[in-house]
Structures are given as C-alpha cells and as structure tokens.
Amino acid sequence: MRHGVIPGSRGAVRPMRLLGDPALRARCEEVTAFDAELARLIEDMYATMYAAHGVGLAANQIGVGLRVFVFDCPDDEDHRHLGHVVNPRLAAADGVTVRGPEGCLSLPGIEAGTPRYDRAVIEGMTMAGKPVRIEGTGFFARCLQHEYDHLDGGLFIDRLTGLRRRRALRAVRRAPWGASGGAEAMGA
C-alpha cells in the first residue's frame, strides 16, 4: 500500500505552451521564494505532465519563467525516477553520446533521433530549499538533459542537424499547431 500523497493529485492541469510561444525561448529566472506558491507550481507541473503523458516538464512549458522541472521517468533498467529540482545546475554530462528517440510535450507528435550524453548529474534544491543531487544514465539522463535545456530556452530540435532537423521542421509545419508560427520560430 502506498502512503502519502501522489505528486500532482492535488494539482491543476495548466495549458501547455507550444513551439512558437516566446516563453519556451526565454531563459528562466532563479527561484528565490521557497514557499506555498512554489509548492503549488510543482504540484500543478506534475498534474500537467501526467495529463499530457510525459516523463518530464519544465516550468516554462506552462508559461512560468522559473528554473524548476519535474520528472517521472524510467532509466534503461526500468527503474522509476520521480522528483523535482529547483534552480538546477548541470554538474556533469558525459559518457558516450547516444542518438535516441526524443520528443517534447511542447512539440506534440514530433520525434527525432537526438544526440545526448549517456550520463547526467543535476544539482539543485527541493521545494523546501534542501540540496539535492540527481544522477541519471540512459533514458533518464536524456530526460534530465532535455528538461535542463528547457530552462535555458532550448528545445531538443535545436540539437538536430542536417536531414533530421529538416524532417522535424517539416513535421512542425504540417502539425495542426505548427501553423501558429512554430516552424517560423525555428527559422524554417
């Protein structure tokens, strides 16, 4: 039997920002207040991530320009990693570079083989202001790097080159939401 509250169960699902929204390209600000408002944001982020069937979500994906992300992501051995990080810092990204399938809740339906390091270490704080260090390998390392990129205004398609990039941008233009300026925002 599970004890405690399931993350997101008390949160509100917020609208997802899609490619072309300026919030996705702005560098997020450091969190300075570790209070009930931050706890509510994190709860809403979990609720939104679960409603969208994602494994990670950065605050700017729901239009909040703060350095916060949440995750509920398996690694390559299918171990579940559940948590959040406030004011994260990418302490390490190393190992072999692996090109693997990657998508994004802010680019629904778009997926491409994206190069990422096989190991990542994030250091930051919990919503209570306590230090936290998260180390991931495989798919979980990919998730950590992906969410961290969001906080600096980056998207996985920024890491694509050549044919993969052209195909992804073509898919954005054809997507029902892509007509709102998403492809133009990428220089396509």
PDB file of C-alpha atoms in Angstrom:
ATOM      1  CA  MET A   1       0.000   0.000   0.000  1.00  0.00           C
ATOM      2  CA  ARG A   2       1.215   3.458  -0.884  1.00  0.00           C
ATOM      3  CA  HIS A   3       1.471   6.034   1.869  1.00  0.00           C
ATOM      4  CA  GLY A   4       1.334   9.757   1.336  1.00  0.00           C
ATOM      5  CA  VAL A   5       0.026  11.869  -1.473  1.00  0.00           C
ATOM      6  CA  ILE A   6       0.697  11.060  -5.112  1.00  0.00           C
ATOM      7  CA  PRO A   7       2.500  14.026  -6.759  1.00  0.00           C
ATOM      8  CA  GLY A   8       0.088  16.004  -8.897  1.00  0.00           C
ATOM      9  CA  SER A   9      -3.055  14.575  -7.325  1.00  0.00           C
ATOM     10  CA  ARG A  10      -3.882  17.952  -5.802  1.00  0.00           C
ATOM     11  CA  GLY A  11      -2.625  19.997  -8.743  1.00  0.00           C
ATOM     12  CA  ALA A  12      -4.389  21.723 -11.601  1.00  0.00           C
ATOM     13  CA  VAL A  13      -3.604  20.876 -15.199  1.00  0.00           C
ATOM     14  CA  ARG A  14      -2.303  24.017 -16.886  1.00  0.00           C
ATOM     15  CA  PRO A  15      -2.226  24.792 -20.617  1.00  0.00           C
ATOM     16  CA  MET A  16       0.875  23.594 -22.430  1.00  0.00           C
ATOM     17  CA  ARG A  17       2.937  26.168 -24.333  1.00  0.00           C
ATOM     18  CA  LEU A  18       3.767  25.061 -27.867  1.00  0.00           C
ATOM     19  CA  LEU A  19       6.670  25.807 -30.179  1.00  0.00           C
ATOM     20  CA  GLY A  20       6.442  29.434 -31.252  1.00  0.00           C
ATOM     21  CA  ASP A  21       5.454  30.658 -27.778  1.00  0.00           C
ATOM     22  CA  PRO A  22       8.138  33.105 -26.559  1.00  0.00           C
ATOM     23  CA  ALA A  23       8.049  31.546 -23.055  1.00  0.00           C
ATOM     24  CA  LEU A  24       9.820  28.469 -24.439  1.00  0.00           C
ATOM     25  CA  ARG A  25      12.756  30.511 -25.733  1.00  0.00           C
ATOM     26  CA  ALA A  26      13.349  32.716 -22.691  1.00  0.00           C
ATOM     27  CA  ARG A  27      15.961  31.805 -20.085  1.00  0.00           C
ATOM     28  CA  CYS A  28      14.181  31.064 -16.819  1.00  0.00           C
ATOM     29  CA  GLU A  29      14.894  33.020 -13.621  1.00  0.00           C
ATOM     30  CA  GLU A  30      16.224  31.573 -10.368  1.00  0.00           C
ATOM     31  CA  VAL A  31      13.649  30.751  -7.704  1.00  0.00           C
ATOM     32  CA  THR A  32      14.087  32.984  -4.654  1.00  0.00           C
ATOM     33  CA  ALA A  33      10.979  32.135  -2.607  1.00  0.00           C
ATOM     34  CA  PHE A  34      10.621  28.580  -1.343  1.00  0.00           C
ATOM     35  CA  ASP A  35       7.014  28.952  -0.293  1.00  0.00           C
ATOM     36  CA  ALA A  36       3.478  27.656  -0.786  1.00  0.00           C
ATOM     37  CA  GLU A  37       3.320  29.257  -4.240  1.00  0.00           C
ATOM     38  CA  LEU A  38       6.350  27.212  -5.356  1.00  0.00           C
ATOM     39  CA  ALA A  39       4.821  24.043  -3.901  1.00  0.00           C
ATOM     40  CA  ARG A  40       1.576  24.749  -5.816  1.00  0.00           C
ATOM     41  CA  LEU A  41       3.531  25.305  -9.034  1.00  0.00           C
ATOM     42  CA  ILE A  42       5.330  21.976  -8.642  1.00  0.00           C
ATOM     43  CA  GLU A  43       2.061  20.181  -7.864  1.00  0.00           C
ATOM     44  CA  ASP A  44       0.470  21.722 -10.984  1.00  0.00           C
ATOM     45  CA  MET A  45       3.516  20.734 -13.044  1.00  0.00           C
ATOM     46  CA  TYR A  46       3.148  17.086 -12.002  1.00  0.00           C
ATOM     47  CA  ALA A  47      -0.590  17.174 -12.802  1.00  0.00           C
ATOM     48  CA  THR A  48       0.101  18.722 -16.210  1.00  0.00           C
ATOM     49  CA  MET A  49       2.916  16.277 -17.016  1.00  0.00           C
ATOM     50  CA  TYR A  50       0.753  13.260 -16.134  1.00  0.00           C
ATOM     51  CA  ALA A  51      -2.256  14.602 -18.073  1.00  0.00           C
ATOM     52  CA  ALA A  52      -0.027  15.001 -21.157  1.00  0.00           C
ATOM     53  CA  HIS A  53       1.528  11.525 -20.656  1.00  0.00           C
ATOM     54  CA  GLY A  54       5.029  12.955 -20.333  1.00  0.00           C
ATOM     55  CA  VAL A  55       8.083  11.900 -18.345  1.00  0.00           C
ATOM     56  CA  GLY A  56       9.314  15.416 -17.581  1.00  0.00           C
ATOM     57  CA  LEU A  57       8.139  19.017 -17.616  1.00  0.00           C
ATOM     58  CA  ALA A  58       9.888  22.365 -17.215  1.00  0.00           C
ATOM     59  CA  ALA A  59       8.082  25.368 -15.742  1.00  0.00           C
ATOM     60  CA  ASN A  60       8.338  27.454 -18.911  1.00  0.00           C
ATOM     61  CA  GLN A  61       6.347  24.782 -20.761  1.00  0.00           C
ATOM     62  CA  ILE A  62       3.344  26.033 -18.793  1.00  0.00           C
ATOM     63  CA  GLY A  63       4.370  29.670 -19.119  1.00  0.00           C
ATOM     64  CA  VAL A  64       6.167  30.130 -15.800  1.00  0.00           C
ATOM     65  CA  GLY A  65       9.672  31.540 -16.243  1.00  0.00           C
ATOM     66  CA  LEU A  66      11.242  29.905 -13.190  1.00  0.00           C
ATOM     67  CA  ARG A  67      14.087  27.369 -13.019  1.00  0.00           C
ATOM     68  CA  VAL A  68      12.050  24.334 -11.970  1.00  0.00           C
ATOM     69  CA  PHE A  69      11.409  20.958 -13.559  1.00  0.00           C
ATOM     70  CA  VAL A  70       9.646  17.751 -12.549  1.00  0.00           C
ATOM     71  CA  PHE A  71      10.137  14.196 -13.766  1.00  0.00           C
ATOM     72  CA  ASP A  72       8.708  10.696 -13.501  1.00  0.00           C
ATOM     73  CA  CYS A  73      10.996   8.801 -15.813  1.00  0.00           C
ATOM     74  CA  PRO A  74      12.417   5.285 -16.107  1.00  0.00           C
ATOM     75  CA  ASP A  75      16.050   4.565 -16.803  1.00  0.00           C
ATOM     76  CA  ASP A  76      17.256   1.878 -19.190  1.00  0.00           C
ATOM     77  CA  GLU A  77      16.861  -0.786 -16.474  1.00  0.00           C
ATOM     78  CA  ASP A  78      13.228   0.335 -15.996  1.00  0.00           C
ATOM     79  CA  HIS A  79      13.876   1.829 -12.543  1.00  0.00           C
ATOM     80  CA  ARG A  80      11.475   4.689 -11.913  1.00  0.00           C
ATOM     81  CA  HIS A  81      12.876   8.123 -11.011  1.00  0.00           C
ATOM     82  CA  LEU A  82      10.352  10.551  -9.546  1.00  0.00           C
ATOM     83  CA  GLY A  83      11.162  14.042  -8.360  1.00  0.00           C
ATOM     84  CA  HIS A  84      11.618  17.731  -8.950  1.00  0.00           C
ATOM     85  CA  VAL A  85      14.538  20.149  -8.999  1.00  0.00           C
ATOM     86  CA  VAL A  86      14.541  23.862  -8.231  1.00  0.00           C
ATOM     87  CA  ASN A  87      17.393  26.019  -9.563  1.00  0.00           C
ATOM     88  CA  PRO A  88      19.117  23.046 -11.204  1.00  0.00           C
ATOM     89  CA  ARG A  89      22.689  23.108 -12.395  1.00  0.00           C
ATOM     90  CA  LEU A  90      24.028  20.564 -14.869  1.00  0.00           C
ATOM     91  CA  ALA A  91      27.019  19.353 -12.845  1.00  0.00           C
ATOM     92  CA  ALA A  92      28.052  16.705 -15.386  1.00  0.00           C
ATOM     93  CA  ALA A  93      27.028  15.338 -18.756  1.00  0.00           C
ATOM     94  CA  ASP A  94      29.434  12.730 -20.012  1.00  0.00           C
ATOM     95  CA  GLY A  95      29.951   9.193 -21.181  1.00  0.00           C
ATOM     96  CA  VAL A  96      29.207   8.106 -24.688  1.00  0.00           C
ATOM     97  CA  THR A  97      26.937  10.166 -26.893  1.00  0.00           C
ATOM     98  CA  VAL A  98      23.839   8.211 -27.828  1.00  0.00           C
ATOM     99  CA  ARG A  99      21.404   9.187 -30.563  1.00  0.00           C
ATOM    100  CA  GLY A 100      17.960   8.141 -29.387  1.00  0.00           C
ATOM    101  CA  PRO A 101      14.331   8.990 -29.994  1.00  0.00           C
ATOM    102  CA  GLU A 102      13.271  12.193 -28.305  1.00  0.00           C
ATOM    103  CA  GLY A 103      10.048  14.150 -28.293  1.00  0.00           C
ATOM    104  CA  CYS A 104       8.612  17.042 -26.317  1.00  0.00           C
ATOM    105  CA  LEU A 105       5.237  17.934 -24.849  1.00  0.00           C
ATOM    106  CA  SER A 106       5.625  21.398 -26.409  1.00  0.00           C
ATOM    107  CA  LEU A 107       6.037  19.820 -29.867  1.00  0.00           C
ATOM    108  CA  PRO A 108       3.291  17.163 -29.758  1.00  0.00           C
ATOM    109  CA  GLY A 109       3.744  14.345 -32.237  1.00  0.00           C
ATOM    110  CA  ILE A 110       7.276  15.357 -33.276  1.00  0.00           C
ATOM    111  CA  GLU A 111      10.087  12.901 -32.554  1.00  0.00           C
ATOM    112  CA  ALA A 112      13.647  12.623 -33.821  1.00  0.00           C
ATOM    113  CA  GLY A 113      16.877  10.787 -33.086  1.00  0.00           C
ATOM    114  CA  THR A 114      18.664  13.300 -30.860  1.00  0.00           C
ATOM    115  CA  PRO A 115      22.236  13.032 -29.554  1.00  0.00           C
ATOM    116  CA  ARG A 116      22.618  13.145 -25.764  1.00  0.00           C
ATOM    117  CA  TYR A 117      25.232  12.045 -23.274  1.00  0.00           C
ATOM    118  CA  ASP A 118      24.551   8.708 -21.599  1.00  0.00           C
ATOM    119  CA  ARG A 119      25.130  10.116 -18.090  1.00  0.00           C
ATOM    120  CA  ALA A 120      23.966  13.330 -16.450  1.00  0.00           C
ATOM    121  CA  VAL A 121      24.194  14.807 -12.963  1.00  0.00           C
ATOM    122  CA  ILE A 122      21.906  17.621 -11.840  1.00  0.00           C
ATOM    123  CA  GLU A 123      22.393  19.518  -8.602  1.00  0.00           C
ATOM    124  CA  GLY A 124      19.812  21.895  -7.184  1.00  0.00           C
ATOM    125  CA  MET A 125      17.265  22.275  -4.429  1.00  0.00           C
ATOM    126  CA  THR A 126      13.977  20.730  -3.396  1.00  0.00           C
ATOM    127  CA  MET A 127      10.859  22.850  -2.985  1.00  0.00           C
ATOM    128  CA  ALA A 128      11.789  23.054   0.709  1.00  0.00           C
ATOM    129  CA  GLY A 129      15.189  24.564  -0.137  1.00  0.00           C
ATOM    130  CA  LYS A 130      17.202  21.432   0.680  1.00  0.00           C
ATOM    131  CA  PRO A 131      20.133  20.462  -1.591  1.00  0.00           C
ATOM    132  CA  VAL A 132      19.503  17.601  -3.993  1.00  0.00           C
ATOM    133  CA  ARG A 133      21.764  15.719  -6.409  1.00  0.00           C
ATOM    134  CA  ILE A 134      20.291  13.516  -9.118  1.00  0.00           C
ATOM    135  CA  GLU A 135      22.339  11.209 -11.289  1.00  0.00           C
ATOM    136  CA  GLY A 136      20.890   9.506 -14.311  1.00  0.00           C
ATOM    137  CA  THR A 137      22.013   7.178 -17.049  1.00  0.00           C
ATOM    138  CA  GLY A 138      20.451   6.112 -20.316  1.00  0.00           C
ATOM    139  CA  PHE A 139      16.920   7.350 -20.938  1.00  0.00           C
ATOM    140  CA  PHE A 140      16.772   9.099 -17.568  1.00  0.00           C
ATOM    141  CA  ALA A 141      19.983  11.024 -18.387  1.00  0.00           C
ATOM    142  CA  ARG A 142      18.303  12.059 -21.648  1.00  0.00           C
ATOM    143  CA  CYS A 143      15.284  13.312 -19.682  1.00  0.00           C
ATOM    144  CA  LEU A 144      17.433  15.335 -17.260  1.00  0.00           C
ATOM    145  CA  GLN A 145      19.366  16.998 -20.090  1.00  0.00           C
ATOM    146  CA  HIS A 146      16.164  17.683 -22.037  1.00  0.00           C
ATOM    147  CA  GLU A 147      14.416  19.403 -19.110  1.00  0.00           C
ATOM    148  CA  TYR A 148      17.553  21.338 -18.180  1.00  0.00           C
ATOM    149  CA  ASP A 149      17.796  22.643 -21.764  1.00  0.00           C
ATOM    150  CA  HIS A 150      14.236  23.986 -21.489  1.00  0.00           C
ATOM    151  CA  LEU A 151      15.233  26.230 -18.590  1.00  0.00           C
ATOM    152  CA  ASP A 152      17.802  27.953 -20.808  1.00  0.00           C
ATOM    153  CA  GLY A 153      15.269  28.392 -23.637  1.00  0.00           C
ATOM    154  CA  GLY A 154      16.411  25.319 -25.567  1.00  0.00           C
ATOM    155  CA  LEU A 155      14.442  22.614 -27.342  1.00  0.00           C
ATOM    156  CA  PHE A 156      15.528  19.176 -28.487  1.00  0.00           C
ATOM    157  CA  ILE A 157      15.178  20.212 -32.133  1.00  0.00           C
ATOM    158  CA  ASP A 158      17.991  22.718 -31.555  1.00  0.00           C
ATOM    159  CA  ARG A 159      20.315  19.723 -31.224  1.00  0.00           C
ATOM    160  CA  LEU A 160      19.315  18.287 -34.595  1.00  0.00           C
ATOM    161  CA  THR A 161      21.308  18.846 -37.756  1.00  0.00           C
ATOM    162  CA  GLY A 162      21.013  18.042 -41.426  1.00  0.00           C
ATOM    163  CA  LEU A 163      18.263  15.754 -42.608  1.00  0.00           C
ATOM    164  CA  ARG A 164      16.928  15.059 -39.103  1.00  0.00           C
ATOM    165  CA  ARG A 165      16.441  18.784 -38.492  1.00  0.00           C
ATOM    166  CA  ARG A 166      14.802  19.359 -41.894  1.00  0.00           C
ATOM    167  CA  ARG A 167      12.409  16.444 -41.325  1.00  0.00           C
ATOM    168  CA  ALA A 168      11.484  17.656 -37.834  1.00  0.00           C
ATOM    169  CA  LEU A 169      10.822  21.198 -39.058  1.00  0.00           C
ATOM    170  CA  ARG A 170       8.746  19.857 -41.949  1.00  0.00           C
ATOM    171  CA  ALA A 171       6.699  17.850 -39.421  1.00  0.00           C
ATOM    172  CA  VAL A 172       6.237  21.010 -37.315  1.00  0.00           C
ATOM    173  CA  ARG A 173       4.926  22.926 -40.342  1.00  0.00           C
ATOM    174  CA  ARG A 174       2.449  20.114 -41.066  1.00  0.00           C
ATOM    175  CA  ALA A 175       1.263  19.754 -37.471  1.00  0.00           C
ATOM    176  CA  PRO A 176      -2.100  21.383 -36.676  1.00  0.00           C
ATOM    177  CA  TRP A 177      -0.406  23.530 -34.021  1.00  0.00           C
ATOM    178  CA  GLY A 178       2.630  24.298 -36.245  1.00  0.00           C
ATOM    179  CA  ALA A 179       0.719  26.776 -38.356  1.00  0.00           C
ATOM    180  CA  SER A 180       0.748  29.137 -35.351  1.00  0.00           C
ATOM    181  CA  GLY A 181       4.349  30.098 -36.052  1.00  0.00           C
ATOM    182  CA  GLY A 182       6.312  27.181 -34.621  1.00  0.00           C
ATOM    183  CA  ALA A 183       8.325  26.431 -37.745  1.00  0.00           C
ATOM    184  CA  GLU A 184       8.983  30.103 -38.392  1.00  0.00           C
ATOM    185  CA  ALA A 185      10.336  30.403 -34.849  1.00  0.00           C
ATOM    186  CA  MET A 186      12.918  27.766 -35.806  1.00  0.00           C
ATOM    187  CA  GLY A 187      13.996  29.535 -38.978  1.00  0.00           C
ATOM    188  CA  ALA A 188      12.263  27.094 -41.301  1.00  0.00           C
TER     189      ALA A 188
END
